[in-house]
Amino acid sequence: MAFGKHRLQQELEQQKARCQHLEQELSRREFCSRFVEADEAMQRQLKLYSMIVSKTSSGIVVTDPEGRIAWTNKAFEELSGYHLQEMVGKYPGALFTGPDTDGQVAAYMQECVQHQRGFQTEIVSYAKDGRRFWMEIDADPVFNDDGELLYFIAIQTDVTERRRTHEALRQSQRRLQDLSEASGEFIWDLDELGYITYVSEKVRDILGYRPEEMIGNLCFEFMPADEVGPRKAFFEDALLHQEPVRDLEHRYLSKNGKVVWLLTNGLPLTMDAHGCRGFRGSSLDITDRKEGEAQRALLLQALESSSEGIAITDSAGRFTYMNRAHAVIFGYASAEDLIGQDWSVLYSEEEAERFLREVFPVMQQERRYHGRARALRQGGEPFLEDFSLTLLPGGGILCVCRDATTQAQAEENLRTAKNEAEQLNKRLEREILKAQRLAEEADRANRAKGAFLANISHELRTPLNGILGYSQILLGQESLQSSDRQGVETIQKCGEHLLDLINDVLDFSKIEAGRVELSPQSFNLRAFLAELIEMLRIKAQAKGLQADLELPSQGLPENVLLDRRALRQILINLLGNAVKFTESGRVVLSVSCRATSDRPRLVVQVSDTGPGIHPDQQEVIFEEFYQGNPEQTYHGTGTGLGLAISRRLVRAMGGELRLDSQLGSGATFWFEIPLDESTLSSTPEQTQPSCTLLGYRGATKTLLVADDVSHNRRVLCTFLQQLNFHVVEASNGLEAIRRLEETPVAACFIDIAMPEMDGVEFAQFLRNQPQWQHLPTFATTAFSSGSLAEFGQSALFNAFLSKPLDLAHVKDVLTRHLELDWVWQAADEMKPEDAPSAQTEEPAIPPEYLERLLSFSNDGNMRAVRETLKELPANSQSLAQLRRMAESYEVEALCLLLQQILAEPAR
């Protein structure tokens, strides 16, 4: 049973295998049947396509994926001259290319085949017999369902005739274009409405438009407005009557707006059922000709308008042109009376022979001749004629003439006057030589004066440097007794007053030489003006005048950055003149601030109720040394420089000093000067607490002081040593270099004028040495109070210190360049024994003494003031202050203090 069961299973397995094989066979047969059916359908389709391809006139080429020819139709065989068997398996480039085949196009086709892209192009090809033809190729790749390239199909058409026709048309257009270019005309077509349908490229040169910018537009759009109406009427009339346009001159506007004159000719186009279809023609640029005609017309008008006679003769000597002036000069009513006449009719026989003998031969050689002749007017009246002859091409002569009778008389008079003038010139030359000698002497005197002022300034500043330097040093010492302090303050005040006098002398010299210098500084404007007006009141009240200061309640800055000294000098001059020339009424100083678009401006007015200034004097009053009308009461008092100096100072500050005045109504001098907004402040400057400078933090620094004057060195050295600096000294530049080689220093103070090697040479040496080229170096001199920029050595020195030295300025320079941190001791930290003692009650000064002192002060008699003060008690603080002012010649401040004491109620 087991064996039978096993056998049965084997049979079942075999039967199953036979069934599977049968199913596979049935499937294969079914597939083959379908394939045969599809193949038959494909064959039928290919047969249909083959029949269609065989009927087309275009060549068809099928290539394999590598680009080799697999099949072509009959049309391509006929086109190329090759049989299919000759082409199969070969590349088209090996069969159809020749000398004229474009290599770039061939490379493009090969690239498209390699990248399986279709393409369209035209290329020169060659048939089997060598015939050259143009072929248009449209090729596309064919892919199977899996995206694999099967073959390329290219439709190739012979376009030789089309290319030949196109080339012929292009050549025709080129010939037409060349003709247009050669003739200088542009060619155009217009339709029946006047629209431009064609215009040649030449229009670009004539009107500046590209053809495409004009085609499609009305021709009238390119004409000036006054040209449109007449041209439209002309076009419509020519279109209606089908008449050609002949030599029409009209205007167009070029692209840049310039008027262009055109000469136009045109013919009506062929008629159709609706009439004339427009015009075709050409236009020539005649702008130069029209401008030439206009210029000739202007020239003719100018010739006719000329007051000189102008005439032209031909080669035979007969007049061909003559303007009216020429005819009038010779006494004829019209130029026509002389046209065609011989030139000799205008001269006597003797004068005509002279022309033939002397004038014409010279003119033939030199082409021109200028001279004078004795001519005849109509009727025989003789007169002198000035003439100019020019030989023209062709043998004609251009003559320009005028009546010289009056001029001849004038020349005779001129010769007489010239002889007299020559005598006068000789005398004048002698006076000029004399004046030049005087001017040279004056120039030498001015140079001597300038040198004297510079030298005397230097000589005065040198001792003042010691006086003011040590006074500043002594005043900085807390151990100085109060009585000694007053004496030192007096020394300092006197020195400062003397320095002001020196500066005034130099300022006057600079203003006189036209060199005005400004030194702006920040100061409190209201306090400055109050001080000035108080000083003015003393002089004004002495004359019974009222002196007022008018300031706005708001808008006026407290602090300004201006040259305080220059502004003070201007106002003192103006206020002093106002008081001087005013007998009754008042003098007013008015100051305000006016906002402008760029910077605010300070407006200053000084007004008085005096007699006014005559209009004839309102400008000359500002001239140097002008002292007014001799009839004025105050003529001769003063130098006459005040207003001239004030005007120059105002101009230097950026303004202009002006005057408004009428006789009997007083005068107002006013000016505006710009202010720097960065310095304006409505808050007054805060005063610093009283402190004592003890030194600076850090290690001790060494400074070099070089000056050939020993006491100048000692002043600066003493001050620096008090500030805890170590100082080395030198008397000239060479010695200073040796000191630098011996001792490293933090900075140098160098006098400009020194023997052997001066300060400039020393600084130049430093800047050329790597180890010292950045060493801070400060210039000191007594020759100038200017700046490094004025001195011309800003590249050599870090700062400029003018003698007498301001020790506070010295400290500021050291702080800025050495970055010092100073140590101060406040006043409240002083020992009790250092505090000032309480003041005892002062005795009153008798009023009669005060009046005497004020009278002496107003007269400037300081000697009398000092003698009077000796008669009063010595223990009065007010008297001590008055003595200091008298000894230091502070006249204005002394007058102001005396006036205040007199105004105080009796105690």
PDB file of C-alpha atoms in Angstrom, residues 496-699:
ATOM      1  CA  GLU A 496      49.752 142.804  32.111  1.00  0.00           C
ATOM      2  CA  HIS A 497      48.949 146.453  31.377  1.00  0.00           C
ATOM      3  CA  LEU A 498      52.337 146.897  29.722  1.00  0.00           C
ATOM      4  CA  LEU A 499      51.737 143.686  27.730  1.00  0.00           C
ATOM      5  CA  ASP A 500      48.365 145.067  26.574  1.00  0.00           C
ATOM      6  CA  LEU A 501      50.106 148.251  25.411  1.00  0.00           C
ATOM      7  CA  ILE A 502      52.653 146.191  23.466  1.00  0.00           C
ATOM      8  CA  ASN A 503      49.881 144.138  21.900  1.00  0.00           C
ATOM      9  CA  ASP A 504      47.963 147.319  20.987  1.00  0.00           C
ATOM     10  CA  VAL A 505      51.039 148.691  19.215  1.00  0.00           C
ATOM     11  CA  LEU A 506      51.489 145.442  17.300  1.00  0.00           C
ATOM     12  CA  ASP A 507      47.770 145.251  16.488  1.00  0.00           C
ATOM     13  CA  PHE A 508      47.835 148.761  15.089  1.00  0.00           C
ATOM     14  CA  SER A 509      50.845 147.844  12.979  1.00  0.00           C
ATOM     15  CA  LYS A 510      49.135 144.682  11.705  1.00  0.00           C
ATOM     16  CA  ILE A 511      45.865 146.492  10.954  1.00  0.00           C
ATOM     17  CA  GLU A 512      47.783 149.199   9.147  1.00  0.00           C
ATOM     18  CA  ALA A 513      49.527 146.459   7.113  1.00  0.00           C
ATOM     19  CA  GLY A 514      46.203 144.781   6.346  1.00  0.00           C
ATOM     20  CA  ARG A 515      46.872 141.717   8.575  1.00  0.00           C
ATOM     21  CA  VAL A 516      44.085 141.353  11.124  1.00  0.00           C
ATOM     22  CA  GLU A 517      44.396 138.369  13.504  1.00  0.00           C
ATOM     23  CA  LEU A 518      41.672 136.967  15.762  1.00  0.00           C
ATOM     24  CA  SER A 519      41.962 134.811  18.879  1.00  0.00           C
ATOM     25  CA  PRO A 520      38.465 133.541  19.789  1.00  0.00           C
ATOM     26  CA  GLN A 521      37.767 132.652  23.405  1.00  0.00           C
ATOM     27  CA  SER A 522      34.652 131.789  25.367  1.00  0.00           C
ATOM     28  CA  PHE A 523      33.316 134.513  27.711  1.00  0.00           C
ATOM     29  CA  ASN A 524      30.113 135.647  29.397  1.00  0.00           C
ATOM     30  CA  LEU A 525      28.444 138.049  26.967  1.00  0.00           C
ATOM     31  CA  ARG A 526      26.079 139.794  29.395  1.00  0.00           C
ATOM     32  CA  ALA A 527      28.806 140.467  31.951  1.00  0.00           C
ATOM     33  CA  PHE A 528      31.083 141.723  29.150  1.00  0.00           C
ATOM     34  CA  LEU A 529      28.428 144.158  27.871  1.00  0.00           C
ATOM     35  CA  ALA A 530      27.520 145.297  31.402  1.00  0.00           C
ATOM     36  CA  GLU A 531      31.160 146.109  32.100  1.00  0.00           C
ATOM     37  CA  LEU A 532      31.410 148.139  28.885  1.00  0.00           C
ATOM     38  CA  ILE A 533      28.232 150.143  29.513  1.00  0.00           C
ATOM     39  CA  GLU A 534      29.251 150.898  33.088  1.00  0.00           C
ATOM     40  CA  MET A 535      32.578 152.191  31.860  1.00  0.00           C
ATOM     41  CA  LEU A 536      30.730 154.308  29.256  1.00  0.00           C
ATOM     42  CA  ARG A 537      28.389 155.837  31.838  1.00  0.00           C
ATOM     43  CA  ILE A 538      31.318 157.521  33.591  1.00  0.00           C
ATOM     44  CA  LYS A 539      32.175 159.507  30.450  1.00  0.00           C
ATOM     45  CA  ALA A 540      28.533 159.993  29.460  1.00  0.00           C
ATOM     46  CA  GLN A 541      27.452 161.396  32.820  1.00  0.00           C
ATOM     47  CA  ALA A 542      30.349 163.827  32.708  1.00  0.00           C
ATOM     48  CA  LYS A 543      28.622 165.352  29.613  1.00  0.00           C
ATOM     49  CA  GLY A 544      25.123 165.026  31.058  1.00  0.00           C
ATOM     50  CA  LEU A 545      24.237 162.129  28.753  1.00  0.00           C
ATOM     51  CA  GLN A 546      22.323 158.941  29.473  1.00  0.00           C
ATOM     52  CA  ALA A 547      24.027 155.627  28.563  1.00  0.00           C
ATOM     53  CA  ASP A 548      21.780 152.560  28.257  1.00  0.00           C
ATOM     54  CA  LEU A 549      22.220 148.883  27.482  1.00  0.00           C
ATOM     55  CA  GLU A 550      19.264 147.187  25.781  1.00  0.00           C
ATOM     56  CA  LEU A 551      19.224 143.380  25.827  1.00  0.00           C
ATOM     57  CA  PRO A 552      16.337 141.000  24.987  1.00  0.00           C
ATOM     58  CA  SER A 553      14.688 139.133  27.838  1.00  0.00           C
ATOM     59  CA  GLN A 554      15.424 135.823  26.130  1.00  0.00           C
ATOM     60  CA  GLY A 555      17.254 134.463  23.107  1.00  0.00           C
ATOM     61  CA  LEU A 556      20.627 136.048  23.911  1.00  0.00           C
ATOM     62  CA  PRO A 557      23.285 133.441  24.771  1.00  0.00           C
ATOM     63  CA  GLU A 558      25.170 133.812  28.033  1.00  0.00           C
ATOM     64  CA  ASN A 559      28.495 132.528  26.730  1.00  0.00           C
ATOM     65  CA  VAL A 560      29.913 133.058  23.213  1.00  0.00           C
ATOM     66  CA  LEU A 561      33.132 132.110  21.391  1.00  0.00           C
ATOM     67  CA  LEU A 562      34.510 135.357  19.922  1.00  0.00           C
ATOM     68  CA  ASP A 563      37.669 137.454  19.981  1.00  0.00           C
ATOM     69  CA  ARG A 564      36.813 139.314  23.185  1.00  0.00           C
ATOM     70  CA  ARG A 565      39.564 141.864  22.754  1.00  0.00           C
ATOM     71  CA  ALA A 566      38.566 142.696  19.153  1.00  0.00           C
ATOM     72  CA  LEU A 567      34.878 143.016  20.070  1.00  0.00           C
ATOM     73  CA  ARG A 568      35.804 145.219  23.023  1.00  0.00           C
ATOM     74  CA  GLN A 569      37.949 147.469  20.813  1.00  0.00           C
ATOM     75  CA  ILE A 570      35.113 147.809  18.268  1.00  0.00           C
ATOM     76  CA  LEU A 571      32.517 148.733  20.890  1.00  0.00           C
ATOM     77  CA  ILE A 572      34.842 151.128  22.736  1.00  0.00           C
ATOM     78  CA  ASN A 573      35.515 152.943  19.430  1.00  0.00           C
ATOM     79  CA  LEU A 574      31.821 153.153  18.515  1.00  0.00           C
ATOM     80  CA  LEU A 575      30.624 154.061  22.019  1.00  0.00           C
ATOM     81  CA  GLY A 576      33.448 156.580  22.469  1.00  0.00           C
ATOM     82  CA  ASN A 577      32.538 158.311  19.185  1.00  0.00           C
ATOM     83  CA  ALA A 578      28.865 158.327  20.141  1.00  0.00           C
ATOM     84  CA  VAL A 579      29.591 160.073  23.463  1.00  0.00           C
ATOM     85  CA  LYS A 580      32.144 162.367  21.832  1.00  0.00           C
ATOM     86  CA  PHE A 581      29.787 163.725  19.145  1.00  0.00           C
ATOM     87  CA  THR A 582      26.565 163.826  21.194  1.00  0.00           C
ATOM     88  CA  GLU A 583      25.800 166.977  23.201  1.00  0.00           C
ATOM     89  CA  SER A 584      22.418 165.985  24.678  1.00  0.00           C
ATOM     90  CA  GLY A 585      20.163 162.964  24.905  1.00  0.00           C
ATOM     91  CA  ARG A 586      21.506 159.470  25.211  1.00  0.00           C
ATOM     92  CA  VAL A 587      23.743 156.739  23.777  1.00  0.00           C
ATOM     93  CA  VAL A 588      22.330 153.198  23.469  1.00  0.00           C
ATOM     94  CA  LEU A 589      24.128 149.885  23.048  1.00  0.00           C
ATOM     95  CA  SER A 590      21.635 147.300  21.753  1.00  0.00           C
ATOM     96  CA  VAL A 591      22.601 143.623  21.343  1.00  0.00           C
ATOM     97  CA  SER A 592      20.406 140.738  20.160  1.00  0.00           C
ATOM     98  CA  CYS A 593      20.685 137.374  18.433  1.00  0.00           C
ATOM     99  CA  ARG A 594      19.119 136.602  15.043  1.00  0.00           C
ATOM    100  CA  ALA A 595      18.588 133.069  13.751  1.00  0.00           C
ATOM    101  CA  THR A 596      19.548 132.336  10.124  1.00  0.00           C
ATOM    102  CA  SER A 597      19.461 129.259   7.901  1.00  0.00           C
ATOM    103  CA  ASP A 598      23.093 128.336   8.630  1.00  0.00           C
ATOM    104  CA  ARG A 599      24.382 129.970  11.821  1.00  0.00           C
ATOM    105  CA  PRO A 600      22.944 132.377  14.398  1.00  0.00           C
ATOM    106  CA  ARG A 601      24.235 135.947  14.136  1.00  0.00           C
ATOM    107  CA  LEU A 602      24.952 138.460  16.871  1.00  0.00           C
ATOM    108  CA  VAL A 603      23.358 141.842  16.016  1.00  0.00           C
ATOM    109  CA  VAL A 604      25.043 144.890  17.623  1.00  0.00           C
ATOM    110  CA  GLN A 605      23.844 148.507  17.351  1.00  0.00           C
ATOM    111  CA  VAL A 606      25.293 151.698  18.799  1.00  0.00           C
ATOM    112  CA  SER A 607      22.865 154.640  18.484  1.00  0.00           C
ATOM    113  CA  ASP A 608      23.137 158.252  19.574  1.00  0.00           C
ATOM    114  CA  THR A 609      21.049 161.439  19.460  1.00  0.00           C
ATOM    115  CA  GLY A 610      23.846 163.560  18.006  1.00  0.00           C
ATOM    116  CA  PRO A 611      23.758 165.866  14.957  1.00  0.00           C
ATOM    117  CA  GLY A 612      23.901 163.004  12.442  1.00  0.00           C
ATOM    118  CA  ILE A 613      26.280 162.520   9.509  1.00  0.00           C
ATOM    119  CA  HIS A 614      25.946 164.139   6.085  1.00  0.00           C
ATOM    120  CA  PRO A 615      25.251 161.633   3.248  1.00  0.00           C
ATOM    121  CA  ASP A 616      28.431 162.734   1.438  1.00  0.00           C
ATOM    122  CA  GLN A 617      30.513 161.703   4.468  1.00  0.00           C
ATOM    123  CA  GLN A 618      28.832 158.371   5.272  1.00  0.00           C
ATOM    124  CA  GLU A 619      31.332 156.346   3.233  1.00  0.00           C
ATOM    125  CA  VAL A 620      34.537 158.366   3.564  1.00  0.00           C
ATOM    126  CA  ILE A 621      34.078 158.417   7.339  1.00  0.00           C
ATOM    127  CA  PHE A 622      35.452 154.849   7.397  1.00  0.00           C
ATOM    128  CA  GLU A 623      38.699 155.803   5.646  1.00  0.00           C
ATOM    129  CA  GLU A 624      41.995 155.946   7.539  1.00  0.00           C
ATOM    130  CA  PHE A 625      42.884 159.279   9.157  1.00  0.00           C
ATOM    131  CA  TYR A 626      39.522 160.824   8.185  1.00  0.00           C
ATOM    132  CA  GLN A 627      38.495 163.261  10.909  1.00  0.00           C
ATOM    133  CA  GLY A 628      35.265 164.624   9.529  1.00  0.00           C
ATOM    134  CA  ASN A 629      34.214 167.938   8.031  1.00  0.00           C
ATOM    135  CA  PRO A 630      36.555 170.797   8.882  1.00  0.00           C
ATOM    136  CA  GLU A 631      33.511 172.774  10.064  1.00  0.00           C
ATOM    137  CA  GLN A 632      32.686 170.192  12.741  1.00  0.00           C
ATOM    138  CA  THR A 633      33.424 171.089  16.319  1.00  0.00           C
ATOM    139  CA  TYR A 634      35.471 167.979  17.028  1.00  0.00           C
ATOM    140  CA  HIS A 635      37.711 168.077  14.009  1.00  0.00           C
ATOM    141  CA  GLY A 636      41.311 167.373  14.907  1.00  0.00           C
ATOM    142  CA  THR A 637      40.673 165.346  18.070  1.00  0.00           C
ATOM    143  CA  GLY A 638      41.854 161.794  17.614  1.00  0.00           C
ATOM    144  CA  THR A 639      43.822 159.962  14.963  1.00  0.00           C
ATOM    145  CA  GLY A 640      40.959 159.221  12.606  1.00  0.00           C
ATOM    146  CA  LEU A 641      41.721 155.468  12.778  1.00  0.00           C
ATOM    147  CA  GLY A 642      38.933 154.281  15.073  1.00  0.00           C
ATOM    148  CA  LEU A 643      36.230 153.578  12.485  1.00  0.00           C
ATOM    149  CA  ALA A 644      38.710 152.243   9.935  1.00  0.00           C
ATOM    150  CA  ILE A 645      40.106 149.763  12.471  1.00  0.00           C
ATOM    151  CA  SER A 646      36.589 148.854  13.656  1.00  0.00           C
ATOM    152  CA  ARG A 647      35.401 148.111  10.112  1.00  0.00           C
ATOM    153  CA  ARG A 648      38.419 145.861   9.440  1.00  0.00           C
ATOM    154  CA  LEU A 649      37.931 144.014  12.701  1.00  0.00           C
ATOM    155  CA  VAL A 650      34.225 143.468  11.973  1.00  0.00           C
ATOM    156  CA  ARG A 651      35.070 142.156   8.508  1.00  0.00           C
ATOM    157  CA  ALA A 652      37.641 139.803  10.014  1.00  0.00           C
ATOM    158  CA  MET A 653      34.901 138.480  12.320  1.00  0.00           C
ATOM    159  CA  GLY A 654      32.649 137.748   9.329  1.00  0.00           C
ATOM    160  CA  GLY A 655      30.441 140.854   9.286  1.00  0.00           C
ATOM    161  CA  GLU A 656      30.240 144.350   7.841  1.00  0.00           C
ATOM    162  CA  LEU A 657      30.119 147.623   9.799  1.00  0.00           C
ATOM    163  CA  ARG A 658      27.290 149.822   8.454  1.00  0.00           C
ATOM    164  CA  LEU A 659      25.889 153.267   9.161  1.00  0.00           C
ATOM    165  CA  ASP A 660      22.338 154.644   9.167  1.00  0.00           C
ATOM    166  CA  SER A 661      22.103 158.395   9.738  1.00  0.00           C
ATOM    167  CA  GLN A 662      20.182 161.527   8.814  1.00  0.00           C
ATOM    168  CA  LEU A 663      21.210 165.072   9.601  1.00  0.00           C
ATOM    169  CA  GLY A 664      19.610 166.196  12.837  1.00  0.00           C
ATOM    170  CA  SER A 665      18.436 162.696  13.799  1.00  0.00           C
ATOM    171  CA  GLY A 666      21.537 161.044  15.225  1.00  0.00           C
ATOM    172  CA  ALA A 667      23.484 158.073  13.874  1.00  0.00           C
ATOM    173  CA  THR A 668      23.361 154.285  14.253  1.00  0.00           C
ATOM    174  CA  PHE A 669      26.390 152.107  13.622  1.00  0.00           C
ATOM    175  CA  TRP A 670      25.506 148.427  13.425  1.00  0.00           C
ATOM    176  CA  PHE A 671      26.903 145.065  12.365  1.00  0.00           C
ATOM    177  CA  GLU A 672      26.131 141.337  12.429  1.00  0.00           C
ATOM    178  CA  ILE A 673      28.719 138.628  13.110  1.00  0.00           C
ATOM    179  CA  PRO A 674      28.189 134.849  12.984  1.00  0.00           C
ATOM    180  CA  LEU A 675      28.285 132.762  16.145  1.00  0.00           C
ATOM    181  CA  ASP A 676      29.440 129.184  16.610  1.00  0.00           C
ATOM    182  CA  GLU A 677      26.402 127.209  17.852  1.00  0.00           C
ATOM    183  CA  SER A 678      28.618 124.677  19.607  1.00  0.00           C
ATOM    184  CA  THR A 679      29.772 127.373  22.078  1.00  0.00           C
ATOM    185  CA  LEU A 680      26.373 128.922  22.799  1.00  0.00           C
ATOM    186  CA  SER A 681      24.999 128.214  26.229  1.00  0.00           C
ATOM    187  CA  SER A 682      22.143 129.650  28.252  1.00  0.00           C
ATOM    188  CA  THR A 683      23.819 128.544  31.487  1.00  0.00           C
ATOM    189  CA  PRO A 684      26.569 130.750  32.944  1.00  0.00           C
ATOM    190  CA  GLU A 685      29.951 129.166  33.436  1.00  0.00           C
ATOM    191  CA  GLN A 686      30.398 127.620  36.865  1.00  0.00           C
ATOM    192  CA  THR A 687      33.277 128.940  38.894  1.00  0.00           C
ATOM    193  CA  GLN A 688      35.736 126.380  40.164  1.00  0.00           C
ATOM    194  CA  PRO A 689      36.289 126.091  43.917  1.00  0.00           C
ATOM    195  CA  SER A 690      39.507 127.580  45.211  1.00  0.00           C
ATOM    196  CA  CYS A 691      42.174 124.869  45.072  1.00  0.00           C
ATOM    197  CA  THR A 692      45.926 124.583  45.413  1.00  0.00           C
ATOM    198  CA  LEU A 693      47.874 122.549  42.819  1.00  0.00           C
ATOM    199  CA  LEU A 694      50.244 120.135  44.596  1.00  0.00           C
ATOM    200  CA  GLY A 695      51.645 118.119  41.662  1.00  0.00           C
ATOM    201  CA  TYR A 696      50.763 115.084  39.577  1.00  0.00           C
ATOM    202  CA  ARG A 697      50.361 111.369  40.223  1.00  0.00           C
ATOM    203  CA  GLY A 698      52.959 108.841  39.157  1.00  0.00           C
ATOM    204  CA  ALA A 699      56.734 108.744  38.777  1.00  0.00           C
TER     205      ALA A 699
END
